[in-house]
Amino acid sequence: YNLKDLQKIVTDFGPNHFDPKQSNPLHYFEILCLVGLFEKGLEHLYRTNHLVDAVHFAIYFVSLRAIKLSTEDQMFTAGSKVNFIQLISSFVRQLKSDGEIQD
């Protein structure tokens, strides 16, 4: 086996395999990061309503140049790229709607 094979096995199993009771969605994120699938990990955090964690890890991954960035309209592309600007904008919109920041 090589890394690509391991990555495929992990993604084929999916989050339900690693967290069957859905009590710890961060566990699948950790597994994805361990096999180098940082973009998919961020997408998982975002889709499981862990936006703050997704943004903080995205900032860290960008600083390490560990993720591929996209300028497409989608936040996460099928080619495993992240639209960092959209992710940050989504976070700011949430802060505004929660009343954390004002215009």
Coordinates of N, CA, C and O in Angstrom, one line a residue:
Y1 N 0.8 -1.2 0.0 CA 0.0 0.0 0.0 C 0.9 1.3 0.0 O 2.0 1.3 0.5
N2 N 0.3 2.3 -0.6 CA 1.0 3.6 -0.5 C 0.0 4.6 0.1 O -1.1 4.2 0.5
L3 N 0.4 5.9 0.2 CA -0.4 6.9 0.9 C -1.8 7.1 0.2 O -2.8 7.2 0.8
K4 N -1.7 7.1 -1.1 CA -3.0 7.2 -1.9 C -4.0 6.1 -1.6 O -5.2 6.3 -1.5
D5 N -3.5 4.9 -1.5 CA -4.3 3.8 -1.1 C -5.0 3.9 0.3 O -6.1 3.7 0.5
L6 N -4.1 4.4 1.2 CA -4.6 4.6 2.6 C -5.7 5.7 2.6 O -6.7 5.6 3.2
Q7 N -5.4 6.8 1.8 CA -6.4 7.9 1.8 C -7.7 7.4 1.2 O -8.8 7.8 1.7
K8 N -7.6 6.6 0.1 CA -8.9 6.1 -0.5 C -9.6 5.2 0.5 O -10.9 5.3 0.6
I9 N -8.9 4.4 1.3 CA -9.6 3.5 2.2 C -10.3 4.4 3.3 O -11.5 4.1 3.6
V10 N -9.6 5.4 3.8 CA -10.2 6.2 4.8 C -11.5 6.9 4.3 O -12.5 7.0 4.9
T11 N -11.4 7.5 3.1 CA -12.5 8.2 2.5 C -13.6 7.3 2.1 O -14.8 7.6 2.2
D12 N -13.3 6.1 1.7 CA -14.3 5.1 1.4 C -15.1 4.6 2.6 O -16.3 4.4 2.6
F13 N -14.4 4.5 3.8 CA -15.0 4.2 5.0 C -16.0 5.3 5.4 O -17.1 5.1 5.9
G14 N -15.5 6.5 5.3 CA -16.4 7.7 5.7 C -16.5 7.9 7.1 O -16.0 7.2 8.0
P15 N -17.1 9.1 7.5 CA -17.1 9.5 8.9 C -17.9 8.5 9.8 O -17.6 8.4 11.0
N16 N -18.9 7.9 9.3 CA -19.8 7.0 10.1 C -19.0 5.8 10.6 O -19.3 5.2 11.7
H17 N -18.0 5.4 9.9 CA -17.1 4.2 10.3 C -16.3 4.6 11.5 O -16.1 3.8 12.4
F18 N -15.8 5.8 11.5 CA -14.9 6.3 12.6 C -15.6 6.9 13.8 O -15.0 7.1 14.8
D19 N -16.9 7.3 13.6 CA -17.7 7.8 14.6 C -19.1 7.4 14.5 O -20.0 8.1 14.2
P20 N -19.3 6.0 14.7 CA -20.7 5.5 14.5 C -21.8 6.1 15.3 O -22.9 6.2 14.8
K21 N -21.5 6.5 16.5 CA -22.5 7.1 17.3 C -22.6 8.6 17.1 O -23.4 9.3 17.8
Q22 N -21.8 9.2 16.2 CA -21.8 10.6 15.9 C -21.6 11.4 17.2 O -22.3 12.5 17.3
S23 N -20.8 11.0 18.1 CA -20.6 11.7 19.3 C -19.3 12.5 19.3 O -19.1 13.3 20.2
N24 N -18.4 12.3 18.3 CA -17.2 13.0 18.2 C -16.8 13.2 16.8 O -15.9 12.5 16.2
P25 N -17.4 14.2 16.1 CA -17.1 14.5 14.7 C -15.7 14.9 14.4 O -15.2 14.8 13.3
L26 N -15.0 15.4 15.5 CA -13.6 15.8 15.3 C -12.7 14.6 15.1 O -11.6 14.7 14.5
H27 N -13.1 13.4 15.4 CA -12.3 12.2 15.3 C -12.0 11.9 13.8 O -10.9 11.7 13.4
Y28 N -13.0 12.1 13.0 CA -12.8 11.8 11.5 C -11.9 12.9 11.0 O -11.1 12.6 10.1
F29 N -12.1 14.1 11.4 CA -11.2 15.2 11.0 C -9.7 14.8 11.3 O -8.8 15.0 10.5
E30 N -9.5 14.3 12.5 CA -8.1 13.9 12.9 C -7.6 12.8 12.0 O -6.4 12.9 11.6
I31 N -8.4 11.8 11.7 CA -8.0 10.7 10.8 C -7.6 11.3 9.5 O -6.6 10.9 8.9
L32 N -8.5 12.2 8.9 CA -8.2 12.8 7.6 C -6.9 13.5 7.6 O -6.1 13.4 6.7
C33 N -6.6 14.2 8.7 CA -5.3 15.0 8.8 C -4.1 14.0 8.9 O -3.1 14.3 8.3
L34 N -4.3 12.9 9.6 CA -3.2 12.0 9.8 C -2.8 11.4 8.4 O -1.6 11.0 8.3
V35 N -3.7 11.3 7.5 CA -3.4 10.7 6.2 C -3.2 11.8 5.1 O -3.1 11.5 4.0
G36 N -3.1 13.0 5.6 CA -2.7 14.1 4.7 C -3.9 14.7 3.9 O -3.6 15.4 2.9
L37 N -5.1 14.4 4.3 CA -6.3 15.0 3.5 C -6.8 16.2 4.3 O -7.9 16.2 4.8
F38 N -6.0 17.2 4.3 CA -6.3 18.4 5.1 C -7.6 19.1 4.5 O -8.4 19.6 5.3
E39 N -7.7 19.2 3.2 CA -8.8 19.9 2.6 C -10.1 19.2 2.9 O -11.1 19.8 3.3
K40 N -10.1 17.9 2.8 CA -11.3 17.1 3.2 C -11.6 17.2 4.7 O -12.8 17.2 5.0
G41 N -10.6 17.3 5.5 CA -10.8 17.5 6.9 C -11.5 18.8 7.2 O -12.4 18.9 8.0
L42 N -11.1 19.9 6.5 CA -11.7 21.2 6.7 C -13.2 21.1 6.2 O -14.1 21.7 6.9
E43 N -13.4 20.4 5.1 CA -14.7 20.3 4.6 C -15.6 19.6 5.6 O -16.8 19.9 5.8
H44 N -15.1 18.5 6.2 CA -15.8 17.8 7.2 C -16.2 18.7 8.4 O -17.3 18.6 8.9
L45 N -15.3 19.4 8.9 CA -15.5 20.4 10.0 C -16.6 21.3 9.6 O -17.6 21.6 10.4
Y46 N -16.6 21.9 8.4 CA -17.5 22.8 8.0 C -18.9 22.2 7.9 O -19.9 22.8 8.3
R47 N -19.0 21.0 7.3 CA -20.3 20.3 7.1 C -20.9 19.8 8.4 O -22.1 19.6 8.5
T48 N -20.1 19.7 9.4 CA -20.6 19.2 10.7 C -20.8 20.4 11.7 O -20.8 20.2 12.9
N49 N -20.9 21.6 11.1 CA -21.1 22.8 11.9 C -20.0 23.1 12.9 O -20.3 23.6 14.0
H50 N -18.8 22.9 12.5 CA -17.7 23.3 13.3 C -16.9 24.4 12.6 O -15.7 24.3 12.3
L51 N -17.6 25.5 12.2 CA -17.0 26.5 11.4 C -15.9 27.2 12.0 O -14.8 27.5 11.4
V52 N -15.9 27.5 13.3 CA -14.8 28.1 14.0 C -13.6 27.3 13.9 O -12.5 27.8 13.6
D53 N -13.7 26.0 14.2 CA -12.6 25.1 14.1 C -12.0 25.0 12.7 O -10.8 25.0 12.5
A54 N -13.0 25.0 11.7 CA -12.5 24.9 10.3 C -11.7 26.1 9.9 O -10.7 26.0 9.3
V55 N -12.2 27.3 10.4 CA -11.4 28.5 10.0 C -10.1 28.6 10.7 O -9.1 28.9 10.1
H56 N -10.0 28.2 12.0 CA -8.7 28.2 12.7 C -7.7 27.2 12.1 O -6.6 27.6 11.9
F57 N -8.2 26.0 11.8 CA -7.3 25.1 11.1 C -6.9 25.5 9.7 O -5.8 25.3 9.3
A58 N -7.9 26.1 9.0 CA -7.6 26.6 7.6 C -6.5 27.7 7.7 O -5.5 27.6 6.9
I59 N -6.5 28.6 8.6 CA -5.5 29.6 8.8 C -4.2 28.9 9.0 O -3.1 29.3 8.4
Y60 N -4.2 27.9 9.9 CA -2.9 27.2 10.2 C -2.4 26.5 9.0 O -1.2 26.6 8.7
F61 N -3.3 25.8 8.3 CA -2.8 25.0 7.1 C -2.3 25.9 6.0 O -1.4 25.6 5.3
V62 N -3.0 27.1 5.8 CA -2.5 28.1 4.8 C -1.1 28.6 5.2 O -0.3 28.7 4.3
S63 N -0.9 28.8 6.5 CA 0.4 29.3 6.9 C 1.5 28.3 6.7 O 2.6 28.7 6.4
L64 N 1.1 27.0 6.7 CA 2.1 25.9 6.4 C 2.2 25.6 4.9 O 3.0 24.8 4.5
R65 N 1.3 26.2 4.1 CA 1.1 25.9 2.7 C 0.8 24.4 2.5 O 1.3 23.8 1.6
A66 N -0.1 23.9 3.4 CA -0.4 22.5 3.4 C -1.7 22.2 2.6 O -2.0 21.0 2.4
I67 N -2.5 23.2 2.3 CA -3.7 23.0 1.5 C -3.6 23.7 0.2 O -2.9 24.7 0.0
K68 N -4.4 23.2 -0.8 CA -4.5 23.8 -2.1 C -5.7 24.8 -2.0 O -6.8 24.4 -1.6
L69 N -5.4 26.0 -2.5 CA -6.5 27.0 -2.5 C -7.1 27.1 -3.9 O -6.6 26.8 -4.9
S70 N -8.4 27.6 -3.8 CA -9.2 27.7 -5.0 C -9.8 29.1 -5.1 O -10.0 29.7 -4.1
T71 N -10.1 29.5 -6.3 CA -10.9 30.8 -6.5 C -12.2 30.5 -7.1 O -12.9 31.4 -7.5
E72 N -12.6 29.2 -7.2 CA -13.9 28.9 -7.8 C -15.0 29.3 -6.8 O -14.8 29.7 -5.7
D73 N -16.2 29.3 -7.4 CA -17.4 29.7 -6.6 C -17.7 28.8 -5.4 O -18.3 29.2 -4.4
Q74 N -17.3 27.5 -5.5 CA -17.6 26.6 -4.4 C -16.6 26.8 -3.3 O -15.4 27.0 -3.6
M75 N -17.0 26.6 -2.0 CA -16.1 26.7 -0.9 C -15.1 25.5 -1.0 O -13.9 25.6 -0.7
F76 N -15.6 24.3 -1.3 CA -14.8 23.1 -1.4 C -15.0 22.5 -2.7 O -16.2 22.2 -3.1
T77 N -14.0 22.2 -3.5 CA -14.1 21.7 -4.8 C -13.9 20.2 -4.8 O -13.3 19.6 -3.9
A78 N -14.4 19.5 -5.9 CA -14.2 18.1 -6.0 C -12.7 17.7 -6.1 O -12.2 16.7 -5.8
G79 N -11.9 18.7 -6.6 CA -10.5 18.5 -6.7 C -9.7 18.7 -5.4 O -8.5 18.9 -5.4
S80 N -10.4 18.7 -4.3 CA -9.8 18.9 -3.0 C -9.1 20.2 -2.9 O -7.9 20.3 -2.4
K81 N -9.8 21.3 -3.2 CA -9.2 22.6 -3.0 C -10.2 23.4 -2.1 O -11.4 23.1 -2.1
V82 N -9.7 24.4 -1.4 CA -10.5 25.2 -0.5 C -10.5 26.7 -1.0 O -9.5 27.2 -1.2
N83 N -11.7 27.2 -1.0 CA -11.8 28.7 -1.3 C -11.7 29.4 0.1 O -12.7 29.5 0.8
F84 N -10.5 29.7 0.4 CA -10.2 30.3 1.7 C -11.0 31.6 2.0 O -11.5 31.8 3.1
I85 N -11.1 32.4 1.0 CA -11.8 33.7 1.2 C -13.3 33.4 1.5 O -13.8 34.1 2.4
Q86 N -13.9 32.5 0.8 CA -15.3 32.1 1.1 C -15.4 31.6 2.5 O -16.4 31.9 3.2
L87 N -14.5 30.8 2.9 CA -14.6 30.2 4.3 C -14.5 31.3 5.3 O -15.3 31.3 6.3
I88 N -13.6 32.2 5.2 CA -13.4 33.3 6.1 C -14.7 34.2 6.0 O -15.2 34.6 7.1
S89 N -15.2 34.5 4.8 CA -16.4 35.3 4.7 C -17.6 34.6 5.4 O -18.4 35.3 6.0
S90 N -17.7 33.3 5.3 CA -18.8 32.6 5.9 C -18.7 32.8 7.5 O -19.7 33.0 8.2
F91 N -17.5 32.7 8.0 CA -17.2 32.9 9.4 C -17.6 34.3 9.8 O -18.3 34.5 10.9
V92 N -17.2 35.3 9.1 CA -17.6 36.7 9.4 C -19.1 36.9 9.4 O -19.6 37.6 10.3
R93 N -19.7 36.3 8.4 CA -21.2 36.5 8.3 C -21.9 35.8 9.5 O -22.8 36.4 10.1
Q94 N -21.3 34.7 10.0 CA -21.9 34.1 11.2 C -21.7 35.0 12.4 O -22.6 35.1 13.2
L95 N -20.5 35.6 12.5 CA -20.2 36.5 13.6 C -21.2 37.6 13.6 O -21.7 38.1 14.6
K96 N -21.5 38.2 12.4 CA -22.4 39.3 12.3 C -23.8 38.9 12.7 O -24.5 39.6 13.4
S97 N -24.2 37.7 12.2 CA -25.6 37.3 12.5 C -25.8 36.9 14.0 O -26.8 37.1 14.6
D98 N -24.7 36.5 14.7 CA -24.7 36.3 16.1 C -24.6 37.5 16.9 O -24.7 37.5 18.1
G99 N -24.4 38.7 16.3 CA -24.2 39.9 17.0 C -22.8 40.1 17.6 O -22.6 41.0 18.4
E100 N -21.9 39.3 17.2 CA -20.5 39.4 17.7 C -19.8 40.6 17.2 O -19.0 41.2 17.9
I101 N -20.1 41.0 15.9 CA -19.5 42.2 15.4 C -20.6 43.0 14.8 O -21.7 42.5 14.4
Q102 N -20.4 44.3 14.7 CA -21.4 45.3 14.2 C -20.8 45.9 12.9 O -19.6 46.0 12.7
D103 N -21.7 46.4 12.1 CA -21.3 47.1 10.9 C -20.5 48.4 11.2 O -20.6 49.1 12.1

